[in-house]
Short mmCIF file of C-alpha atoms in Angstrom, two decimals:
data_model
loop_
_atom_site.label_atom_id
_atom_site.label_comp_id
_atom_site.label_asym_id
_atom_site.label_seq_id
_atom_site.Cartn_x
_atom_site.Cartn_y
_atom_site.Cartn_z
CA MET Z 1 31.74 34.51 -29.90
CA MET Z 2 33.71 30.99 -29.31
CA ASN Z 3 31.89 29.42 -31.73
CA ASP Z 4 30.47 26.81 -29.25
CA GLY Z 5 33.02 24.13 -29.29
CA ARG Z 6 33.23 24.05 -32.93
CA PRO Z 7 36.61 24.50 -35.26
CA PHE Z 8 36.70 27.65 -36.85
CA GLY Z 9 36.70 27.75 -40.30
CA LEU Z 10 38.60 29.79 -42.80
CA TYR Z 11 36.80 33.25 -43.67
CA ILE Z 12 36.60 33.89 -47.33
CA ASP Z 13 33.82 35.33 -49.37
CA GLY Z 14 32.20 36.33 -46.47
CA ARG Z 15 31.36 32.84 -44.72
CA PHE Z 16 33.48 30.43 -42.79
CA GLN Z 17 34.48 27.25 -44.46
CA PRO Z 18 36.54 24.41 -43.74
CA ALA Z 19 40.05 24.08 -44.90
CA SER Z 20 40.59 22.13 -48.26
CA THR Z 21 43.04 19.50 -46.11
CA GLY Z 22 40.23 19.14 -43.41
CA ARG Z 23 43.28 19.82 -40.98
CA THR Z 24 42.68 22.12 -37.79
CA ILE Z 25 45.46 24.13 -35.46
CA ARG Z 26 45.12 23.48 -31.85
CA ILE Z 27 45.28 26.97 -30.09
CA GLU Z 28 46.37 27.03 -26.76
CA ASN Z 29 45.85 29.32 -23.55
CA PRO Z 30 49.34 30.28 -22.30
CA LYS Z 31 48.41 30.59 -19.03
CA ASP Z 32 48.14 27.02 -18.43
CA ARG Z 33 48.02 25.06 -21.72
CA SER Z 34 44.57 24.40 -21.84
CA HIS Z 35 43.00 23.82 -25.17
CA LEU Z 36 41.16 27.16 -26.32
CA ALA Z 37 39.66 26.08 -29.94
CA ASP Z 38 40.36 24.67 -33.01
CA VAL Z 39 41.02 26.39 -36.07
CA ALA Z 40 41.17 25.37 -39.73
CA GLU Z 41 44.54 25.29 -41.41
CA GLY Z 42 44.47 26.42 -44.70
CA ASP Z 43 47.41 25.99 -47.22
CA GLU Z 44 48.31 27.04 -50.68
CA THR Z 45 44.83 25.81 -51.87
CA ASP Z 46 43.22 28.12 -49.61
CA ILE Z 47 44.99 30.95 -50.37
CA ASP Z 48 44.74 30.85 -53.87
CA LEU Z 49 40.37 30.50 -53.48
CA ALA Z 50 40.75 33.75 -51.06
CA ILE Z 51 42.49 35.70 -53.53
CA ASP Z 52 39.58 34.77 -56.33
CA ALA Z 53 37.24 36.30 -53.70
CA ALA Z 54 38.94 39.10 -53.36
CA GLU Z 55 39.56 39.52 -57.06
CA ARG Z 56 35.51 39.67 -57.92
CA ALA Z 57 35.33 41.79 -54.78
CA GLY Z 58 37.56 44.09 -55.99
CA LYS Z 59 35.05 45.13 -59.04
CA ILE Z 60 32.95 46.41 -56.40
CA TRP Z 61 34.81 47.84 -53.80
CA ALA Z 62 37.33 49.41 -56.04
CA ALA Z 63 34.11 51.21 -57.57
CA THR Z 64 32.47 52.47 -54.46
CA PRO Z 65 32.78 55.79 -53.96
CA GLY Z 66 35.19 56.67 -50.98
CA ALA Z 67 32.13 58.51 -48.79
CA VAL Z 68 30.36 55.09 -49.35
CA ARG Z 69 33.58 53.04 -48.26
CA GLY Z 70 33.74 55.44 -45.35
CA ASP Z 71 30.46 55.33 -44.08
CA ILE Z 72 31.04 51.78 -43.98
CA MET Z 73 34.01 52.23 -42.20
CA HIS Z 74 32.61 54.11 -39.34
CA ARG Z 75 29.85 51.61 -38.79
CA ALA Z 76 32.47 48.82 -38.53
CA GLY Z 77 33.75 51.15 -36.11
CA GLU Z 78 31.03 50.91 -33.78
CA LEU Z 79 30.17 47.57 -34.31
CA LEU Z 80 33.52 46.70 -32.98
CA ALA Z 81 33.41 49.10 -30.10
CA LYS Z 82 29.87 46.99 -29.09
CA GLU Z 83 32.23 43.81 -29.39
CA LEU Z 84 35.20 44.63 -27.71
CA PRO Z 85 34.49 43.23 -24.05
CA ASP Z 86 34.35 39.51 -25.56
CA LEU Z 87 37.17 40.40 -28.01
CA VAL Z 88 39.40 41.14 -24.71
CA THR Z 89 38.58 38.24 -23.49
CA ILE Z 90 39.38 36.23 -26.53
CA GLU Z 91 42.91 38.08 -27.19
CA VAL Z 92 43.77 37.59 -23.42
CA ASP Z 93 43.09 33.82 -23.56
CA GLN Z 94 45.16 33.42 -27.07
CA ILE Z 95 47.69 35.63 -25.94
CA GLY Z 96 48.55 35.82 -22.26
CA ARG Z 97 48.76 39.65 -21.93
CA ALA Z 98 47.13 40.98 -18.82
CA ARG Z 99 43.44 41.71 -19.14
CA ARG Z 100 44.05 45.79 -18.05
CA GLU Z 101 46.37 46.12 -20.94
CA MET Z 102 44.47 44.63 -23.63
CA THR Z 103 41.45 46.60 -22.36
CA ALA Z 104 43.25 49.38 -23.10
CA GLN Z 105 44.99 48.52 -26.24
CA LEU Z 106 41.68 47.44 -27.79
CA GLY Z 107 39.66 50.47 -26.88
CA ARG Z 108 41.74 52.54 -29.37
CA LEU Z 109 40.69 49.89 -32.31
CA PRO Z 110 37.55 51.91 -33.39
CA GLU Z 111 40.01 55.20 -33.97
CA TRP Z 112 41.63 53.69 -36.78
CA PHE Z 113 38.31 52.90 -38.74
CA ARG Z 114 37.23 56.37 -37.85
CA TYR Z 115 39.92 58.37 -38.98
CA PHE Z 116 40.64 56.12 -42.37
CA GLY Z 117 37.08 56.23 -42.91
CA ALA Z 118 37.14 59.87 -42.73
CA VAL Z 119 40.17 59.85 -45.30
CA ALA Z 120 38.49 57.59 -47.48
CA ARG Z 121 36.13 60.90 -47.87
CA THR Z 122 38.07 63.46 -48.10
CA HIS Z 123 41.61 62.67 -49.48
CA GLU Z 124 41.96 64.79 -52.53
CA ASP Z 125 43.94 64.17 -55.36
CA THR Z 126 46.13 66.82 -57.28
CA VAL Z 127 46.36 68.99 -59.97
CA PRO Z 128 50.04 69.52 -61.11
CA PRO Z 129 50.61 72.87 -63.48
CA PHE Z 130 51.18 71.82 -66.82
CA GLY Z 131 52.61 74.18 -69.37
CA GLY Z 132 50.17 75.09 -72.32
CA LYS Z 133 46.38 74.47 -72.92
CA PHE Z 134 46.42 71.64 -70.98
CA LEU Z 135 44.21 70.09 -67.75
CA ASN Z 136 46.73 67.89 -65.82
CA TYR Z 137 45.57 65.92 -63.09
CA THR Z 138 46.03 62.77 -60.84
CA ARG Z 139 44.30 60.16 -59.65
CA ARG Z 140 44.74 58.03 -56.73
CA VAL Z 141 43.34 53.88 -57.58
CA PRO Z 142 43.11 50.65 -55.63
CA LEU Z 143 46.39 48.08 -55.98
CA GLY Z 144 43.99 45.61 -55.77
CA VAL Z 145 44.40 42.50 -53.82
CA VAL Z 146 46.65 42.88 -50.98
CA GLY Z 147 48.15 40.50 -48.38
CA HIS Z 148 48.64 40.93 -44.47
CA VAL Z 149 50.87 38.62 -42.64
CA THR Z 150 50.47 39.28 -39.07
CA PRO Z 151 52.02 38.33 -35.88
CA TRP Z 152 50.79 37.16 -32.33
CA ASN Z 153 51.84 39.77 -30.16
CA HIS Z 154 49.44 41.95 -31.08
CA PRO Z 155 46.65 40.21 -32.90
CA LEU Z 156 44.46 42.74 -33.58
CA LEU Z 157 45.68 46.02 -33.47
CA ILE Z 158 48.68 45.17 -35.77
CA LEU Z 159 46.03 43.58 -38.06
CA THR Z 160 44.11 46.88 -37.53
CA LYS Z 161 46.43 49.23 -38.66
CA LYS Z 162 46.93 47.35 -42.10
CA ILE Z 163 42.79 46.45 -42.65
CA ALA Z 164 42.01 50.22 -42.09
CA PRO Z 165 44.01 52.04 -44.60
CA SER Z 166 43.95 49.46 -47.27
CA MET Z 167 40.05 49.17 -47.24
CA ALA Z 168 39.65 52.73 -47.02
CA ALA Z 169 41.76 52.44 -50.22
CA GLY Z 170 39.69 50.51 -51.95
CA ASN Z 171 41.62 47.42 -52.02
CA THR Z 172 40.21 43.92 -51.25
CA MET Z 173 43.08 41.54 -48.81
CA VAL Z 174 43.86 38.14 -47.67
CA VAL Z 175 44.99 37.73 -44.56
CA LYS Z 176 47.40 35.02 -42.88
CA PRO Z 177 47.53 36.07 -39.13
CA SER Z 178 49.80 33.73 -36.69
CA GLU Z 179 48.93 30.03 -35.89
CA LEU Z 180 49.05 31.06 -32.27
CA ALA Z 181 46.27 33.72 -32.44
CA PRO Z 182 43.95 33.74 -35.13
CA ILE Z 183 40.54 33.76 -33.80
CA THR Z 184 40.07 37.53 -33.27
CA PRO Z 185 41.29 37.97 -36.99
CA LEU Z 186 38.47 35.64 -37.79
CA LEU Z 187 35.89 37.05 -35.76
CA LEU Z 188 36.41 40.46 -37.76
CA GLY Z 189 34.89 39.43 -40.43
CA ASP Z 190 31.46 38.95 -39.29
CA ILE Z 191 31.75 42.34 -37.85
CA PHE Z 192 32.64 43.99 -41.57
CA LYS Z 193 29.67 42.06 -42.79
CA GLU Z 194 27.26 43.68 -40.61
CA ALA Z 195 28.88 46.97 -41.49
CA GLY Z 196 28.19 46.52 -45.38
CA VAL Z 197 31.38 45.40 -46.41
CA PRO Z 198 31.15 43.52 -49.49
CA ASP Z 199 31.60 39.81 -49.36
CA GLY Z 200 35.39 38.83 -50.42
CA VAL Z 201 36.82 42.27 -49.36
CA TYR Z 202 38.15 40.68 -46.16
CA ASN Z 203 39.41 37.12 -46.11
CA VAL Z 204 40.95 35.08 -43.45
CA VAL Z 205 43.28 31.94 -44.14
CA PRO Z 206 44.96 30.81 -40.99
CA GLY Z 207 47.93 28.42 -41.37
CA TYR Z 208 51.72 28.05 -41.22
CA GLY Z 209 54.25 30.54 -42.49
CA ALA Z 210 56.01 27.33 -44.89
CA THR Z 211 52.45 27.11 -46.77
CA ALA Z 212 49.59 29.63 -46.26
CA GLY Z 213 52.28 32.17 -45.65
CA LYS Z 214 54.68 30.92 -48.74
CA ALA Z 215 51.84 30.97 -50.87
CA LEU Z 216 50.42 34.42 -50.32
CA THR Z 217 53.57 36.05 -50.34
CA SER Z 218 54.92 34.66 -53.40
CA SER Z 219 51.65 34.89 -55.43
CA LYS Z 220 51.53 36.68 -58.75
CA ARG Z 221 48.24 38.09 -58.23
CA ILE Z 222 49.07 40.08 -55.10
CA LYS Z 223 49.81 43.83 -55.67
CA LYS Z 224 51.17 44.33 -52.18
CA ILE Z 225 52.56 42.55 -48.72
CA ASP Z 226 52.59 44.08 -45.49
CA LEU Z 227 54.18 42.34 -42.81
CA THR Z 228 55.10 42.11 -39.81
CA GLY Z 229 57.34 40.18 -37.97
CA GLY Z 230 60.69 39.31 -37.26
CA THR Z 231 63.69 40.88 -39.54
CA GLU Z 232 64.82 37.60 -40.94
CA THR Z 233 61.41 36.84 -41.92
CA GLY Z 234 60.81 40.14 -43.33
CA LYS Z 235 64.38 39.80 -45.55
CA MET Z 236 62.99 36.65 -46.87
CA VAL Z 237 59.31 37.40 -47.67
CA ALA Z 238 60.99 40.89 -49.39
CA SER Z 239 63.37 38.61 -51.56
CA ILE Z 240 59.95 36.31 -52.46
CA ALA Z 241 57.72 39.13 -53.61
CA GLY Z 242 60.60 40.98 -54.97
CA ALA Z 243 60.76 38.23 -57.79
CA ASN Z 244 56.90 39.22 -58.82
CA LEU Z 245 57.68 43.00 -58.25
CA THR Z 246 55.06 43.20 -55.47
CA LYS Z 247 55.36 45.98 -53.40
CA VAL Z 248 56.44 45.25 -49.74
CA ALA Z 249 55.96 46.64 -46.31
CA ALA Z 250 57.26 45.63 -43.41
CA GLU Z 251 57.35 46.44 -39.80
CA LEU Z 252 60.01 44.15 -38.51
CA GLY Z 253 62.48 43.75 -35.45
CA GLY Z 254 63.62 46.29 -32.61
CA LYS Z 255 65.81 46.86 -29.94
CA ALA Z 256 64.23 49.94 -28.33
CA ALA Z 257 66.17 52.60 -26.11
CA VAL Z 258 65.20 54.39 -23.50
CA ILE Z 259 67.68 57.51 -22.28
CA MET Z 260 67.04 58.96 -19.11
CA PHE Z 261 68.87 62.19 -18.44
CA ASP Z 262 69.99 62.96 -15.15
CA ASP Z 263 67.20 65.93 -14.85
CA THR Z 264 64.58 63.55 -14.89
CA PRO Z 265 62.96 62.39 -11.50
CA ILE Z 266 64.11 59.02 -10.27
CA GLU Z 267 60.50 58.17 -9.75
CA ARG Z 268 58.84 59.12 -13.12
CA GLY Z 269 62.14 57.55 -14.81
CA VAL Z 270 61.72 54.30 -12.99
CA ALA Z 271 57.93 54.35 -13.60
CA ALA Z 272 58.86 55.32 -17.62
CA ALA Z 273 61.26 52.31 -17.43
CA LEU Z 274 59.07 49.85 -16.20
CA PHE Z 275 56.11 50.60 -18.58
CA ALA Z 276 58.55 50.62 -21.41
CA SER Z 277 60.27 47.31 -20.79
CA PHE Z 278 57.39 45.14 -19.00
CA ILE Z 279 54.46 46.12 -21.03
CA ALA Z 280 53.00 43.19 -23.01
CA THR Z 281 55.30 41.06 -21.24
CA GLY Z 282 58.22 42.41 -23.32
CA GLN Z 283 56.63 41.14 -26.52
CA THR Z 284 56.80 44.08 -28.44
CA CYS Z 285 58.63 45.44 -31.23
CA VAL Z 286 59.14 49.02 -29.93
CA GLN Z 287 60.21 47.33 -26.11
CA GLY Z 288 62.40 49.77 -24.04
CA ALA Z 289 64.64 46.72 -24.14
CA ARG Z 290 67.96 49.20 -23.25
CA LEU Z 291 68.16 51.31 -20.26
CA LEU Z 292 70.54 54.37 -20.84
CA VAL Z 293 70.98 56.04 -17.65
CA GLN Z 294 73.23 58.90 -17.06
CA ARG Z 295 75.88 57.68 -14.81
CA SER Z 296 75.22 60.58 -11.83
CA VAL Z 297 71.54 58.92 -11.11
CA HIS Z 298 72.65 55.20 -12.39
CA ASP Z 299 72.91 53.70 -9.21
CA ALA Z 300 69.63 55.43 -7.88
CA VAL Z 301 67.67 54.23 -10.77
CA VAL Z 302 68.73 50.90 -10.90
CA ALA Z 303 67.78 50.29 -6.79
CA GLU Z 304 64.41 51.95 -7.50
CA LEU Z 305 63.93 49.77 -10.84
CA VAL Z 306 65.05 46.40 -8.81
CA ARG Z 307 62.46 47.38 -6.33
CA ARG Z 308 59.63 48.19 -8.34
CA THR Z 309 60.47 44.85 -10.77
CA ASN Z 310 60.38 42.73 -7.92
CA MET Z 311 56.60 43.82 -7.14
CA ILE Z 312 55.25 43.58 -10.27
CA ARG Z 313 51.91 41.46 -9.81
CA ILE Z 314 52.16 38.37 -11.95
CA GLY Z 315 49.23 35.93 -12.25
CA ASN Z 316 46.15 35.01 -14.52
CA PRO Z 317 45.67 37.74 -16.91
CA GLN Z 318 42.09 37.58 -16.97
CA ASP Z 319 42.25 38.88 -13.58
CA MET Z 320 42.26 42.95 -13.52
CA ALA Z 321 44.78 43.16 -10.33
CA THR Z 322 47.24 41.39 -12.75
CA GLN Z 323 49.69 43.21 -14.16
CA MET Z 324 52.27 40.68 -15.89
CA GLY Z 325 50.91 37.71 -17.41
CA PRO Z 326 52.62 34.45 -19.22
CA LEU Z 327 54.86 34.72 -22.32
CA VAL Z 328 52.75 33.45 -25.39
CA SER Z 329 54.57 30.02 -26.00
CA ALA Z 330 57.14 27.52 -24.81
CA ARG Z 331 59.64 28.52 -27.82
CA GLN Z 332 59.28 32.28 -26.19
CA ARG Z 333 59.84 31.87 -22.79
CA GLU Z 334 63.07 29.13 -23.71
CA LEU Z 335 64.01 32.03 -25.90
CA THR Z 336 64.14 33.92 -22.61
CA GLU Z 337 65.73 31.82 -20.84
CA ARG Z 338 68.26 31.39 -23.23
CA TYR Z 339 69.13 34.93 -23.32
CA VAL Z 340 69.21 35.10 -19.44
CA LYS Z 341 71.78 32.24 -19.55
CA ILE Z 342 73.88 34.18 -22.42
CA GLY Z 343 73.89 37.36 -20.15
CA LEU Z 344 75.12 35.39 -17.55
CA GLU Z 345 77.86 33.82 -19.70
CA GLU Z 346 78.64 37.63 -21.05
CA GLY Z 347 79.17 38.70 -17.43
CA ALA Z 348 76.12 41.11 -16.80
CA THR Z 349 75.04 41.17 -13.54
CA LEU Z 350 71.23 39.63 -12.93
CA ALA Z 351 69.99 42.06 -10.68
CA ALA Z 352 66.09 41.44 -10.84
CA GLY Z 353 64.27 38.12 -12.07
CA GLY Z 354 65.88 35.63 -14.52
CA LYS Z 355 63.79 32.96 -13.44
CA ARG Z 356 60.14 31.29 -13.83
CA PRO Z 357 57.92 32.22 -10.66
CA ASN Z 358 57.32 29.61 -8.28
CA GLY Z 359 53.93 28.70 -7.15
CA LYS Z 360 51.21 26.01 -8.02
CA LEU Z 361 49.52 28.85 -10.63
CA PHE Z 362 52.66 29.03 -12.31
CA GLU Z 363 53.28 25.22 -12.81
CA ASN Z 364 51.67 24.75 -16.21
CA GLY Z 365 51.84 28.33 -17.66
CA TYR Z 366 54.65 29.55 -19.37
CA TYR Z 367 55.55 32.41 -17.19
CA HIS Z 368 58.69 34.12 -16.18
CA GLN Z 369 59.73 36.77 -14.08
CA PRO Z 370 60.85 40.53 -15.21
CA THR Z 371 64.15 40.57 -15.40
CA ILE Z 372 66.95 43.09 -15.00
CA PHE Z 373 70.33 43.36 -16.30
CA THR Z 374 73.11 45.65 -15.29
CA ASN Z 375 77.02 45.70 -15.69
CA VAL Z 376 76.16 45.54 -19.38
CA THR Z 377 78.08 46.94 -22.31
CA GLY Z 378 76.69 47.95 -25.64
CA SER Z 379 78.49 45.16 -27.65
CA MET Z 380 77.14 42.17 -25.38
CA ARG Z 381 74.55 39.97 -27.28
CA ILE Z 382 71.90 41.02 -24.61
CA ALA Z 383 72.48 44.53 -25.83
CA GLN Z 384 72.19 44.01 -29.40
CA GLU Z 385 69.78 41.46 -29.89
CA GLU Z 386 65.92 41.20 -29.62
CA ILE Z 387 64.56 38.77 -26.96
CA PHE Z 388 61.29 39.16 -26.97
CA GLY Z 389 60.52 38.50 -23.69
CA PRO Z 390 60.55 40.71 -20.34
CA VAL Z 391 64.36 41.15 -19.99
CA VAL Z 392 65.34 44.82 -19.73
CA VAL Z 393 69.40 45.81 -19.81
CA VAL Z 394 70.81 48.79 -17.97
CA ILE Z 395 73.76 50.75 -19.46
CA PRO Z 396 75.39 54.10 -17.91
CA PHE Z 397 76.73 57.03 -19.90
CA ASP Z 398 78.18 60.17 -19.32
CA THR Z 399 77.89 62.45 -21.95
CA GLU Z 400 75.13 63.27 -24.52
CA GLU Z 401 77.09 62.29 -27.56
CA GLU Z 402 77.78 59.07 -25.53
CA ALA Z 403 73.90 58.24 -25.19
CA ILE Z 404 73.36 59.08 -28.78
CA ALA Z 405 76.06 56.40 -30.11
CA LEU Z 406 74.64 53.81 -27.48
CA SER Z 407 71.10 54.33 -28.82
CA ASN Z 408 72.07 54.12 -32.73
CA GLY Z 409 74.89 51.44 -31.95
CA THR Z 410 72.67 48.51 -32.99
CA GLU Z 411 71.16 47.12 -36.53
CA PHE Z 412 67.73 48.29 -35.54
CA GLY Z 413 66.08 51.52 -35.35
CA LEU Z 414 62.11 51.42 -34.87
CA ALA Z 415 61.95 53.72 -31.76
CA THR Z 416 63.67 55.35 -29.17
CA SER Z 417 62.37 57.26 -26.23
CA ILE Z 418 64.07 60.04 -24.24
CA TRP Z 419 63.88 61.68 -20.85
CA THR Z 420 64.82 65.11 -19.58
CA ARG Z 421 63.48 68.13 -18.47
CA ASP Z 422 65.58 70.20 -21.16
CA VAL Z 423 63.30 70.90 -24.27
CA THR Z 424 66.48 71.96 -26.24
CA ARG Z 425 68.50 68.83 -25.32
CA ALA Z 426 65.18 66.57 -26.16
CA HIS Z 427 64.98 67.93 -29.61
CA ARG Z 428 68.78 68.21 -30.68
CA VAL Z 429 69.14 64.60 -29.62
CA ALA Z 430 65.92 63.52 -30.81
CA HIS Z 431 67.15 64.73 -34.86
CA ARG Z 432 70.53 62.22 -34.58
CA LEU Z 433 68.31 59.53 -33.92
CA GLU Z 434 68.83 56.37 -36.16
CA SER Z 435 64.80 55.69 -35.46
CA GLY Z 436 61.71 55.90 -37.30
CA ILE Z 437 59.68 56.60 -33.96
CA VAL Z 438 60.83 59.17 -31.30
CA TRP Z 439 59.18 59.66 -28.02
CA ILE Z 440 60.11 62.40 -25.36
CA ASN Z 441 59.23 61.99 -22.38
CA ASP Z 442 56.83 59.42 -22.95
CA HIS Z 443 56.81 55.88 -24.84
CA HIS Z 444 54.67 52.62 -26.33
CA ARG Z 445 52.34 56.03 -28.16
CA ILE Z 446 50.65 55.42 -30.72
CA ASP Z 447 47.88 57.50 -33.13
CA PRO Z 448 46.15 56.40 -36.33
CA CYS Z 449 47.44 59.86 -37.88
CA SER Z 450 50.65 59.17 -36.61
CA PRO Z 451 53.14 56.96 -39.11
CA TRP Z 452 54.84 54.33 -37.72
CA GLY Z 453 57.73 52.32 -39.08
CA GLY Z 454 61.70 52.27 -38.91
CA PHE Z 455 64.99 53.09 -39.91
CA LYS Z 456 67.71 50.27 -40.73
CA MET Z 457 67.05 46.76 -40.13
CA SER Z 458 63.82 47.70 -38.23
CA GLY Z 459 61.88 47.26 -41.63
CA ILE Z 460 60.44 49.43 -44.82
CA GLY Z 461 57.25 51.45 -45.35
CA ARG Z 462 54.87 52.90 -42.90
CA GLU Z 463 51.57 52.15 -40.97
CA ASN Z 464 49.20 54.87 -39.83
CA GLY Z 465 48.54 58.62 -41.21
CA LEU Z 466 47.77 59.76 -44.79
CA ILE Z 467 51.27 57.87 -46.22
CA ALA Z 468 49.96 54.57 -45.38
CA TYR Z 469 46.92 55.21 -47.13
CA GLU Z 470 48.67 56.61 -50.17
CA GLU Z 471 51.13 53.35 -50.19
CA TYR Z 472 48.00 51.31 -50.50
CA THR Z 473 47.38 53.32 -53.62
CA GLN Z 474 49.05 53.88 -57.35
CA ILE Z 475 49.00 57.30 -59.24
CA GLN Z 476 47.16 57.51 -62.56
CA ASN Z 477 48.30 60.83 -64.27
CA VAL Z 478 45.71 61.99 -66.63
CA ILE Z 479 46.73 64.87 -69.27
CA VAL Z 480 43.89 66.45 -71.19
CA ASN Z 481 44.54 68.49 -74.33
CA LEU Z 482 42.02 71.77 -73.80
CA SER Z 483 43.30 72.92 -76.99
CA ASP Z 484 41.11 72.40 -80.61
CA GLU Z 485 43.68 73.86 -82.73
CA PRO Z 486 45.14 70.90 -85.16
CA PHE Z 487 48.46 69.58 -84.43
CA ASP Z 488 50.25 67.61 -86.97
CA TRP Z 489 53.80 66.83 -86.28
CA TYR Z 490 55.00 65.89 -89.86
CA ALA Z 491 53.18 68.71 -91.76
CA ASP Z 492 55.34 70.88 -93.61
CA ASP Z 493 54.04 74.25 -92.51
CA GLY Z 494 56.91 75.99 -91.30
CA GLN Z 495 55.56 76.43 -87.97
CA GLU Z 496 57.50 75.15 -84.98
CA LYS Z 497 56.22 71.95 -83.01
CA ARG Z 498 55.96 71.47 -79.28
CA TYR Z 499 57.16 68.15 -78.25
CA SER Z 500 56.60 68.07 -74.86
#
């Protein structure tokens, strides 16, 4: 699927084509900085061409019955499942995430097409009550052309969470993937074409945020922008789109807490913290970046956490034995290293990691050791700001109230996990968390039917579930007068008139 060394074109109107500028983007492998591929670099002109194609296809796709859309999406899911081994390889090469993780993650993707294909087939409109001799019903109709702006950390998963509900609802789309990881979003085009998705329903224009991204988010022809990215980017996009009254959904930054009460077995709690903190080399918006541990078990948890962290196998991400690969780019590693320095300057104790690993294998790649800070307070920058790297801070707490205050004590509110055997406490704490997603005795879990999104500065709108499907529609209300009785408001017949 790697195009035999030729540059990948933009995917517009069911075919690959060069960018209007003729420029390409060099894609590198973060494990050793080797050249992976070249991808066409789109700009404003290409975004307009993609929107043209999407508008033409919209007339066909919006008129396609939901049951037919559902069948096509089921076929897309089955075809995607067949291509997963190759797609996993490319995803790993694009972003450096360990293959054992990427295999597990991408193996879930067909579920989104099955679920939302079923929603397209079965979603029911409503018949609200209405006084008098009237039939009152609603219809959910597509928005039109929507824009998806997707990040590099989960190229296919996050894109799939946007594509599946928007396609099921009858919309057409223009995707602007990250310039770091655009290959797999492009390859989805041929999968959809084979499944029977009409040309122009799915269009992909790789490019940079300042050109292609800006053109997409500022277009008056786009009816909704669905973005996953940093909080500052989200604010800027929402401001641009707002000028056109374009709907916006945005899944933004996070600083997730893992709250560990003292009735959690040490081994289980530490295994949970490792998974929450270091999956995807820490490059995920729901990373368990803050481990809040009840003081009575704090020292034992830290000792075991440090021991287990130092055992994590860093290496070639394509090797199934590797437990952690490199960060995605030089910029992300520099950001991680900058925050390690900030943590030390703030007076935190570096308990594990904190530097690049030694060895010939790591010389050219963007590797960094998994890192733990202790003696951290909730006000420190390393406890407040999103790092997006393999760094976790450990903060002790004494009471349930203190744990809740610490967890809620950032501008973010995307996800939190609670670890306890006390079911009453688990629910009591969950209901007081300012967090869009709460896991109890788990972390990082997701399902196509389960709404996903954050509170506060972690974003607006939701992915997954019926709510995601409905947010890709607009409601039309149809009111039918079933009476044949004459009606003349201005008739002087002495009869009382019904106005509403």
